[in-house]
Short mmCIF file of C-alpha atoms in Angstrom, two decimals:
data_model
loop_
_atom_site.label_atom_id
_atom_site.label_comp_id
_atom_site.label_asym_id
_atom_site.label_seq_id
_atom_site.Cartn_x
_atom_site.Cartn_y
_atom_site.Cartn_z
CA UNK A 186 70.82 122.06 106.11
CA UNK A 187 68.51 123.08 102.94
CA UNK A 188 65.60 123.39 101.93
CA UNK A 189 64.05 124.04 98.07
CA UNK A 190 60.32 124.00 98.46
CA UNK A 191 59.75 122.84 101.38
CA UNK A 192 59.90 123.09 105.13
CA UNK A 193 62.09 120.87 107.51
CA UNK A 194 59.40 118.41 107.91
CA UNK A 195 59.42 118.52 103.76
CA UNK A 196 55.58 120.58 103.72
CA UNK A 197 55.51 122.41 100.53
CA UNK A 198 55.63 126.38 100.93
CA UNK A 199 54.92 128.90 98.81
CA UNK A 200 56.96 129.43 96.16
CA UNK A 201 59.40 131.93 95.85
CA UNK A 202 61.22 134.21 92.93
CA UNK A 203 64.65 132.13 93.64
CA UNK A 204 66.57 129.33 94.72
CA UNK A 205 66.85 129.04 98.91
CA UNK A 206 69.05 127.01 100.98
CA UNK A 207 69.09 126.89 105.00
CA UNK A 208 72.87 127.83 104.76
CA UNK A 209 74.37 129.08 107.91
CA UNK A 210 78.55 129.46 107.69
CA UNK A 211 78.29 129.97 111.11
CA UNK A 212 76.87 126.74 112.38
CA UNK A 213 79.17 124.85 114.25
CA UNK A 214 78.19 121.48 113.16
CA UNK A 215 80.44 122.14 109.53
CA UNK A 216 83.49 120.68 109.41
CA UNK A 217 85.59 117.75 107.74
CA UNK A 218 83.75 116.26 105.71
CA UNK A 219 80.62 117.37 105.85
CA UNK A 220 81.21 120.53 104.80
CA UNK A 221 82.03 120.34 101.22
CA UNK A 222 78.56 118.53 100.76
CA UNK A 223 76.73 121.88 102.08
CA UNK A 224 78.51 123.33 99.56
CA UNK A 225 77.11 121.37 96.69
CA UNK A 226 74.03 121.37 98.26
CA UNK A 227 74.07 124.97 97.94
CA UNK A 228 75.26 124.82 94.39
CA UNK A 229 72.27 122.83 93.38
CA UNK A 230 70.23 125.43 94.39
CA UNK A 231 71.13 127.55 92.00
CA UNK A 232 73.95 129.67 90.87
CA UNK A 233 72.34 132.74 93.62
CA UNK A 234 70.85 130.97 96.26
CA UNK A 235 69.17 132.59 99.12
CA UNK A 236 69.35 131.98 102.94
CA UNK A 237 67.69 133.59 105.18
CA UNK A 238 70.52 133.08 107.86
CA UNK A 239 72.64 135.83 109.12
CA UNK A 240 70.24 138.64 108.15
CA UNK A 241 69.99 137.25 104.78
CA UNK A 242 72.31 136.66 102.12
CA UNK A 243 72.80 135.24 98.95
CA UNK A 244 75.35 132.73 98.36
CA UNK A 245 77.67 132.87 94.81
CA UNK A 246 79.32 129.41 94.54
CA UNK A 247 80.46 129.76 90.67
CA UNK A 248 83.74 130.31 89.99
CA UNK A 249 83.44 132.92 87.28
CA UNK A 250 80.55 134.72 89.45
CA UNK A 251 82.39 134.87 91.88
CA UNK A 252 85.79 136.03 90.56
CA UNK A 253 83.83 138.76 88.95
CA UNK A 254 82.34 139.89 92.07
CA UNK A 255 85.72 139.62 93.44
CA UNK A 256 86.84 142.04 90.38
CA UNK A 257 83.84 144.77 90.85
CA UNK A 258 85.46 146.03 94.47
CA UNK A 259 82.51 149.18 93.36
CA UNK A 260 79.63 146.81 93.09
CA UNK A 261 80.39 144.44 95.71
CA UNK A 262 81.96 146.51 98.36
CA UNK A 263 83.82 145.35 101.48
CA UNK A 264 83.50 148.20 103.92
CA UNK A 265 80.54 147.19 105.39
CA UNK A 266 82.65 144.01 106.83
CA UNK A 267 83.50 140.68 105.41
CA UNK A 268 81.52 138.53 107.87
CA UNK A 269 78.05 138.21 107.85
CA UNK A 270 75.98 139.82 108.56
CA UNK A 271 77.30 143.06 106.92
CA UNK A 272 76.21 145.42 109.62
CA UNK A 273 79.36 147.33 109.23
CA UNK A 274 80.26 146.65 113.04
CA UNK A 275 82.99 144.39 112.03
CA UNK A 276 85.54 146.10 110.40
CA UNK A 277 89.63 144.59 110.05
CA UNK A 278 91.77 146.46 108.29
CA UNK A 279 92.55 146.39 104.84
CA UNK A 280 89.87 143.59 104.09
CA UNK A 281 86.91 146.00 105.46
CA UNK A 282 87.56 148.69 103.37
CA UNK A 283 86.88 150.29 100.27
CA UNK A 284 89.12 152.66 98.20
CA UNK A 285 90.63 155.05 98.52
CA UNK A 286 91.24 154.47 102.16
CA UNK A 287 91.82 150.70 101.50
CA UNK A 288 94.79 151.46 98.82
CA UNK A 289 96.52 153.51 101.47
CA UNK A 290 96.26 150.57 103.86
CA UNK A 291 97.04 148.51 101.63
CA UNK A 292 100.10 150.79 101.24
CA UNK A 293 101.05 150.70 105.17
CA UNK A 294 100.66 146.82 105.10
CA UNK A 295 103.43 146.86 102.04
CA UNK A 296 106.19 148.05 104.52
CA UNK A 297 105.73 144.53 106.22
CA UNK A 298 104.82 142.38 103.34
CA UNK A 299 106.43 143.87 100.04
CA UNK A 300 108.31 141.58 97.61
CA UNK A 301 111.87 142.82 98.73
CA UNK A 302 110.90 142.01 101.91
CA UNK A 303 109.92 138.52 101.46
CA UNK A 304 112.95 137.96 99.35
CA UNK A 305 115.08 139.49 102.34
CA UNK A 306 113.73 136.89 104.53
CA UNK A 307 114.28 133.71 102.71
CA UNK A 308 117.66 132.75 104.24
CA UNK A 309 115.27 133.17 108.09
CA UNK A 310 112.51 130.99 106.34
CA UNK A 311 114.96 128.28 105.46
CA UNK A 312 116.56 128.30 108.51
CA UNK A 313 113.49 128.08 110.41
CA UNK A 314 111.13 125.69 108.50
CA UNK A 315 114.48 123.60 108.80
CA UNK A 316 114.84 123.46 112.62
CA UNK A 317 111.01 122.87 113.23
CA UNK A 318 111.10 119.99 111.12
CA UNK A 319 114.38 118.95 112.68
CA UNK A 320 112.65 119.04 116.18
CA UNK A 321 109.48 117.25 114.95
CA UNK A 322 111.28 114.40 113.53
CA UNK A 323 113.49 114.12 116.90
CA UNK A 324 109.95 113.91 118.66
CA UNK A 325 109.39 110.65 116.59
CA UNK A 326 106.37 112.76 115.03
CA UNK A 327 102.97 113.61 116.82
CA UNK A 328 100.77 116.27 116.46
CA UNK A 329 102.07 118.16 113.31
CA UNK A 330 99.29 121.39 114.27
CA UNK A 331 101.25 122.62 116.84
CA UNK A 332 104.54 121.31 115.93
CA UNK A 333 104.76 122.23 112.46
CA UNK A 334 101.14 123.91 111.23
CA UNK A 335 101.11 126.54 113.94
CA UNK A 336 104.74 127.30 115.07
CA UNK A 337 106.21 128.28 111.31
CA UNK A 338 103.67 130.78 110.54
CA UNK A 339 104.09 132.10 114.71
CA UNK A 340 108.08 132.33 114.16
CA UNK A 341 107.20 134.36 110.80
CA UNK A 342 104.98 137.38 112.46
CA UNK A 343 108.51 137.69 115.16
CA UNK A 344 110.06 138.39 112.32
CA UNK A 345 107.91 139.99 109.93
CA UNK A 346 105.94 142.48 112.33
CA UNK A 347 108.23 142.34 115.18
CA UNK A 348 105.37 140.88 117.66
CA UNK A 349 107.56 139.12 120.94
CA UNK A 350 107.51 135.67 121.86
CA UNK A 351 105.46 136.11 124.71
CA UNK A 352 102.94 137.81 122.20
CA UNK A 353 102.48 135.20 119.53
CA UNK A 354 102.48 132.44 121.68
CA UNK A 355 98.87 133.96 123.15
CA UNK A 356 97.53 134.44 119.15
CA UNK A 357 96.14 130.39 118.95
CA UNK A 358 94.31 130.60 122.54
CA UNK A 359 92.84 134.13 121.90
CA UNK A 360 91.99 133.58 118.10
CA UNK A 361 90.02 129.98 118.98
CA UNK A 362 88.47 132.01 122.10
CA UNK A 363 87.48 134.50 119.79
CA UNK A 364 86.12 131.78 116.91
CA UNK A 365 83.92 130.54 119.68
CA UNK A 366 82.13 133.46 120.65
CA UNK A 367 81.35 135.15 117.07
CA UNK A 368 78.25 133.34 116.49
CA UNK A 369 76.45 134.44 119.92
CA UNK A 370 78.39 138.13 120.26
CA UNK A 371 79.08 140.88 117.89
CA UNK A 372 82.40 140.29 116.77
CA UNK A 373 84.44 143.77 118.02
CA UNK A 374 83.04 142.20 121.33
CA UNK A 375 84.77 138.84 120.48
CA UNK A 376 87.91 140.06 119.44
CA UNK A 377 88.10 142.60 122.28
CA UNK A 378 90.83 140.32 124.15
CA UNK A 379 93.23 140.36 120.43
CA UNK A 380 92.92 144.03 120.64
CA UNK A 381 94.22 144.15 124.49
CA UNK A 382 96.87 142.41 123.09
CA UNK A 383 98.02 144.36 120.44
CA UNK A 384 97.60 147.20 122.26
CA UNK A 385 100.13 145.57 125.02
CA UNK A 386 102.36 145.20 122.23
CA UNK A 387 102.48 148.74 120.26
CA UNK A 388 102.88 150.09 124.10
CA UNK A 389 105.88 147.92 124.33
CA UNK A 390 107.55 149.53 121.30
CA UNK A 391 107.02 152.92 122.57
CA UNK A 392 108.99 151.84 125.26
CA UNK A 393 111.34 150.04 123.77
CA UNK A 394 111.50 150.63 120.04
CA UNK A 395 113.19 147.94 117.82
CA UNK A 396 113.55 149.19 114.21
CA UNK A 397 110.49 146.89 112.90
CA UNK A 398 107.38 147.13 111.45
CA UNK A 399 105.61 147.96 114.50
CA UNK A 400 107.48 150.62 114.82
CA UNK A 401 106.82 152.00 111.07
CA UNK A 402 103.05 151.53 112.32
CA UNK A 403 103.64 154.09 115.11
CA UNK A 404 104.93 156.84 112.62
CA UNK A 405 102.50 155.85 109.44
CA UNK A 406 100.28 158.06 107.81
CA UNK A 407 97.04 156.96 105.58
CA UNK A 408 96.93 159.61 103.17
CA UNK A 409 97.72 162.96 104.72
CA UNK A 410 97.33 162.61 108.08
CA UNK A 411 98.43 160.42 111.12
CA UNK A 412 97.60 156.65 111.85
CA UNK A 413 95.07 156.69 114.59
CA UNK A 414 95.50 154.35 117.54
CA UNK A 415 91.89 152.24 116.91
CA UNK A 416 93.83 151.69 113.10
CA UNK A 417 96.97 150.32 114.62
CA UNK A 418 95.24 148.14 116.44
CA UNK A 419 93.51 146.78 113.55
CA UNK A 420 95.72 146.46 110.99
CA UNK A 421 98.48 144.76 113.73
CA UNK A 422 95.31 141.94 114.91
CA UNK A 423 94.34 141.65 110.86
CA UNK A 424 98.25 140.34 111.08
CA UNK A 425 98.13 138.41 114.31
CA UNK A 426 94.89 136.44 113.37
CA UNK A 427 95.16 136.17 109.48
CA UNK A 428 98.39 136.20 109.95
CA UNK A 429 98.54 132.79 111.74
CA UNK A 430 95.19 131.60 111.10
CA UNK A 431 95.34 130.92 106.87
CA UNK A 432 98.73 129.66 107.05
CA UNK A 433 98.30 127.10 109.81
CA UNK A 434 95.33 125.73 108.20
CA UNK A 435 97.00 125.47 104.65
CA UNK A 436 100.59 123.51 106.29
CA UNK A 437 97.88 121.39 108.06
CA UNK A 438 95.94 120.53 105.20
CA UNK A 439 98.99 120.03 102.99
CA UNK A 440 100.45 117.30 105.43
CA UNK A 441 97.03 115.41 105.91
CA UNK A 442 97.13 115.18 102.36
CA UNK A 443 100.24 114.31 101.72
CA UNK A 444 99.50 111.75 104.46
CA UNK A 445 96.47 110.30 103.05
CA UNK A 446 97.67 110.05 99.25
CA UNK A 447 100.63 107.91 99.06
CA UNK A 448 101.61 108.15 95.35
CA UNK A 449 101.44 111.70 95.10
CA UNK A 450 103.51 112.10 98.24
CA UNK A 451 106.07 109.45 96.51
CA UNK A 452 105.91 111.13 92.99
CA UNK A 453 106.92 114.56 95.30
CA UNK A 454 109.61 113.01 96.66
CA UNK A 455 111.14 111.66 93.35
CA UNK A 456 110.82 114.88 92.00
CA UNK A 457 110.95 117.81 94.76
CA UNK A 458 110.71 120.35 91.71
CA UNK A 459 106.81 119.91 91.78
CA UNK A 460 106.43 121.29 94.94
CA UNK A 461 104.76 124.15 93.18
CA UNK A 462 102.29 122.47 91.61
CA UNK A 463 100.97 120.60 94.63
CA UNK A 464 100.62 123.78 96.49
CA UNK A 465 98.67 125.26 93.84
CA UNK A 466 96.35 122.28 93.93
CA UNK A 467 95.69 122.11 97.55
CA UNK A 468 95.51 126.03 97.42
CA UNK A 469 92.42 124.99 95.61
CA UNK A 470 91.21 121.76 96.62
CA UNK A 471 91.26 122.52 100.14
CA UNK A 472 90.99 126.06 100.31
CA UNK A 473 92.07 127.90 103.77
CA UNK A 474 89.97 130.85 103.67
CA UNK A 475 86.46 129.45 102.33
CA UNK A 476 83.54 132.50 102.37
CA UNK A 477 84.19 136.31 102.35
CA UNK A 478 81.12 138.59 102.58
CA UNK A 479 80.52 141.66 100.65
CA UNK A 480 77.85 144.31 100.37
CA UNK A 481 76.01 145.61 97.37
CA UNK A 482 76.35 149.16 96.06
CA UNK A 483 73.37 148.70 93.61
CA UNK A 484 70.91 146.42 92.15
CA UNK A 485 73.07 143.80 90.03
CA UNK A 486 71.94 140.45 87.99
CA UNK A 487 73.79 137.58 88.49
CA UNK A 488 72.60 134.55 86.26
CA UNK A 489 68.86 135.84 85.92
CA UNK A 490 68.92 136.55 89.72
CA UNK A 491 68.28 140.30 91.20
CA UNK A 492 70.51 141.49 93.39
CA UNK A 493 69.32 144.44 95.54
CA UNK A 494 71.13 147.69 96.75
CA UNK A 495 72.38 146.66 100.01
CA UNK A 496 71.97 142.93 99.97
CA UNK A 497 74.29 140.75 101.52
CA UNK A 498 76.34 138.77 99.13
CA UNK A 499 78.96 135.70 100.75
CA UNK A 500 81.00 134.74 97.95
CA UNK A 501 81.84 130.96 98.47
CA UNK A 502 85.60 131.02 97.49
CA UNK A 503 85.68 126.68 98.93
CA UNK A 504 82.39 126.39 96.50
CA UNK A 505 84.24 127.90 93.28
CA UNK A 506 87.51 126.28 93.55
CA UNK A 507 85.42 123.09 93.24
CA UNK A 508 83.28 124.34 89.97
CA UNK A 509 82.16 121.27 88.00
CA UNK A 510 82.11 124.13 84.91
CA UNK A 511 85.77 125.40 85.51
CA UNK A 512 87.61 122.08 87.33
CA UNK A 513 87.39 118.37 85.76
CA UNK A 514 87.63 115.70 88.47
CA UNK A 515 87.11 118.86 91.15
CA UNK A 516 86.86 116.76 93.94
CA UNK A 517 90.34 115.14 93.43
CA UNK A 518 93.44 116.27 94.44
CA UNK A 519 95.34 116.73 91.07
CA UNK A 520 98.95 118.51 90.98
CA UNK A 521 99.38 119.65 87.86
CA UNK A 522 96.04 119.92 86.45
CA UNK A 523 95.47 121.61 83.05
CA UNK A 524 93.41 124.51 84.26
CA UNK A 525 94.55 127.24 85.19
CA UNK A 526 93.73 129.61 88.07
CA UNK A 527 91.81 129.35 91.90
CA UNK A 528 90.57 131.47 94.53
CA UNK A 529 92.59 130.63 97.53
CA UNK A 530 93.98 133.60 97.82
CA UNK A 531 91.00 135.72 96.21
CA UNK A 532 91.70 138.01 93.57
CA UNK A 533 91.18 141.73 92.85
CA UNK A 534 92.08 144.46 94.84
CA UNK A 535 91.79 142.44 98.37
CA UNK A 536 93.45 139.16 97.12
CA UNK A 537 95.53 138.26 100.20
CA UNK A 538 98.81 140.49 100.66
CA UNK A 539 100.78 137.63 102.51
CA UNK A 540 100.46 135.06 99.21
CA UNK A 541 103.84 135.18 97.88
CA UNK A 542 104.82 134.49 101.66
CA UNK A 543 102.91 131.67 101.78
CA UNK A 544 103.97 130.32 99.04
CA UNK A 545 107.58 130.66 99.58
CA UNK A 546 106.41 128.88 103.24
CA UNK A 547 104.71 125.84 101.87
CA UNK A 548 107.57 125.64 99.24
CA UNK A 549 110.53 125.84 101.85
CA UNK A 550 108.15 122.46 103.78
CA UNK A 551 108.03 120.44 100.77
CA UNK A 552 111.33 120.51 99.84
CA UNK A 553 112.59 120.06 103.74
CA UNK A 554 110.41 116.85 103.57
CA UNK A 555 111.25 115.51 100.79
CA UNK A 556 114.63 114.93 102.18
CA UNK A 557 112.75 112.78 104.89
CA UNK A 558 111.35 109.26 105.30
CA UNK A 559 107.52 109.67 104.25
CA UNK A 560 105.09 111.19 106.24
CA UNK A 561 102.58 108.57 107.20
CA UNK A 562 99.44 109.38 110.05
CA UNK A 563 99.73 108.10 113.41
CA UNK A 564 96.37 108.60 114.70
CA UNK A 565 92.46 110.10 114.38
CA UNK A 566 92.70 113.45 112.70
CA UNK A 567 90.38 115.96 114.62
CA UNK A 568 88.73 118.91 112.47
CA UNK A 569 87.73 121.99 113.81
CA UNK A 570 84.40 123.39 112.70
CA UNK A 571 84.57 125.88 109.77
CA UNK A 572 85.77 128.93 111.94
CA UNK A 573 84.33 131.90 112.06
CA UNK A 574 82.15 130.87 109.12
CA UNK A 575 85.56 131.06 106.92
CA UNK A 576 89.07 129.15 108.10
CA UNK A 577 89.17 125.19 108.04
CA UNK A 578 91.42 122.72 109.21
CA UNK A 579 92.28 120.30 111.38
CA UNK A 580 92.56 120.71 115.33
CA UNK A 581 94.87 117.93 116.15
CA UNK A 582 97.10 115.91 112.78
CA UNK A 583 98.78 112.90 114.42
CA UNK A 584 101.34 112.16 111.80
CA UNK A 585 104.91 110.56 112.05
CA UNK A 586 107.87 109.60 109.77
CA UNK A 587 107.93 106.37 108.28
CA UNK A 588 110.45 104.05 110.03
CA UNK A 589 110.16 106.96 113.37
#
């Protein structure tokens, strides 16, 4: 996967003014494990390394580099698209966009994810998390991805967005078809079958309207004028895909590790009040959302390292939250830990919207679990590759309740 002075075949080359590694996010070969060693590998390159990948890029795998890149929305800018490379023909809305126009998306995607709103829908949360655990455990366990991972944060966009049944349960085919074709196609090509389907479903409202946040979409405005129909479309498969995609991954790889560490899953259970804590952790440790892309505005120095106006820049948010400088012991899963802070939701002005609904997800699990014989796996765990060069998790989680 890297090389630092030499070819493949290890033949020295000439040197060069900075670090390089052969990184490609997009490679399918990443996954569980493997994965977090690129990462390191990268790291040893240097604080800015270079690839040559993609277009070109360099990679920021510090935490406090990138946080402050994260922080400098004017330096490092997003509207040029978050995937590599940064072409600009991949554009989701808000993450692909700069202000002003990003604060008045950001203002449209409020109607749907706003803290009133969340708090409204705790009593449908409970109730839901609740039943699809219910069901699981009546199944005598088995694969917790689609029984548990996938189908809470599915039920969620019925009732957050107003998507039908019939609508959702499309989102996991289309979204892995779509994963699977952005390496070799540009990605508004890959995604072309997620926009068919939105646009399916914000016909469907005009037809039948339903008092929901599709139907807000239909009347917004960003800024003075009217929504457009391309920006509906957008903002509603930003929902569908992100919607499903980090949440799935971070139930998945909360299970698997409650699975695989036995103590910590018992000290949980003897105390459900730490619940919190271990989400935080594997918020970090396992981060769901692993590289975001970002353009630069001007020349900029990071850690000796020139930066040029218009560079690529993918800042490593897996890479960070595993910073030998800002975690002790980052490699192990510690609830609780003394320091304070991660990226797994990002931070500055595109830090993820749907956080405090995750949150309150993940928080409503634990504590349905904990009233539950321990989880324990049944099985080989499968892992997906690291998908579209940023979501990770497993594919299939065999898992079952102790005693089932």
């Amino acid at each position: 996967m890297m090389t630092q002075g030499g070819d493949a075949t290890g033949s020295p080359v000439c040197p060069v003014a900075h670090d390089s590694a052969a990184f490609d996010p997009y490679d399918p070969t990443l996954g569980e494990p493997g994965v977090w060693a690129v990462y390191e590998e990268v790291r040893a390159a240097g604080p800015v390394a270079r690839s040559e990948e993609r277009g070109g890029f360099w990679t920021l795998t510090g935490f406090d580099d990138v946080r402050t890149a994260l922080r400098d929305h004017e330096t490092y800018a997003s509207g040029w698209g978050h995937r590599l490379p940064t072409d600009g023909s991949h554009r989701s809305i808000p993450i692909d966009t700069d202000p002003p126009l990003h604060t008045h998306y950001r203002t449209i995607m409020g109607l749907a994810l706003s803290p009133a709103r969340i708090r409204d829908m705790a009593p449908f949360l409970r109730q839901m998390v609740s039943t699809i655990v219910d069901d699981y455990a009546r199944e005598g366990g088995g694969d917790a991805v689609r029984a548990i991972s996938l189908a809470i944060p599915l039920q969620v966009l019925t009732e957050l967005v107003g998507f039908s049944q019939h609508t959702v349960n499309r989102f996991r085919e289309l979204t892995e078809e779509m994963w699977s074709r952005v390496p070799q196609v540009p990605f508004a090509e890959a995604r072309a079958s997620i926009f068919d389907l939105m646009a399916e479903e914000v016909e469907r409202h005009r037809q039948e309207p339903a008092d929901d946040f599709v139907d807000a979409l239909l009347g917004a405005t960003v800024g003075d004028r009217p929504i457009e129909d391309d920006e509906r479309l957008r903002v509603l498969g930003t929902l569908a895909v992100a919607g499903h995609e980090s949440t799935m991954n971070a139930i998945s790889m909360l299970l698997w590790t409650l699975a695989t560490h036995e103590e910590e899953q018992s000290a949980l259970r003897a105390d459900p009040s730490l619940a919190p804590k271990y989400i935080e952790e594997l918020l970090r440790l396992r981060t769901p959302v692993q590289n975001i892309a970002r353009r630069a505005t001007c020349p900029v120095d990071v850690a000796g390292q020139r930066i040029d106006e218009g560079d690529s820049v993918l800042l490593s948010y897996a890479a960070a939250n595993r910073d030998p400088a800002k975690f002790d012991r980052p490699t192990e899963f510690v609830p609780g830990r003394s320091e304070r802070g991660h990226l797994g939701f990002g931070w500055g002005i595109h830090q993820c919207m749907g956080a405090a609904l995750v949150r309150s997800e993940l928080t409503m699990l634990l504590e349905e679990l904990c009233k539950r014989p321990p989880l324990r796996l049944d099985g080989e765990v499968e892992w997906s590759p690291l998908q579209g060069g940023t979501h990770l998790g497993p594919a299939r989680l065999p898992l079952r309740f102790e005693g089932a």
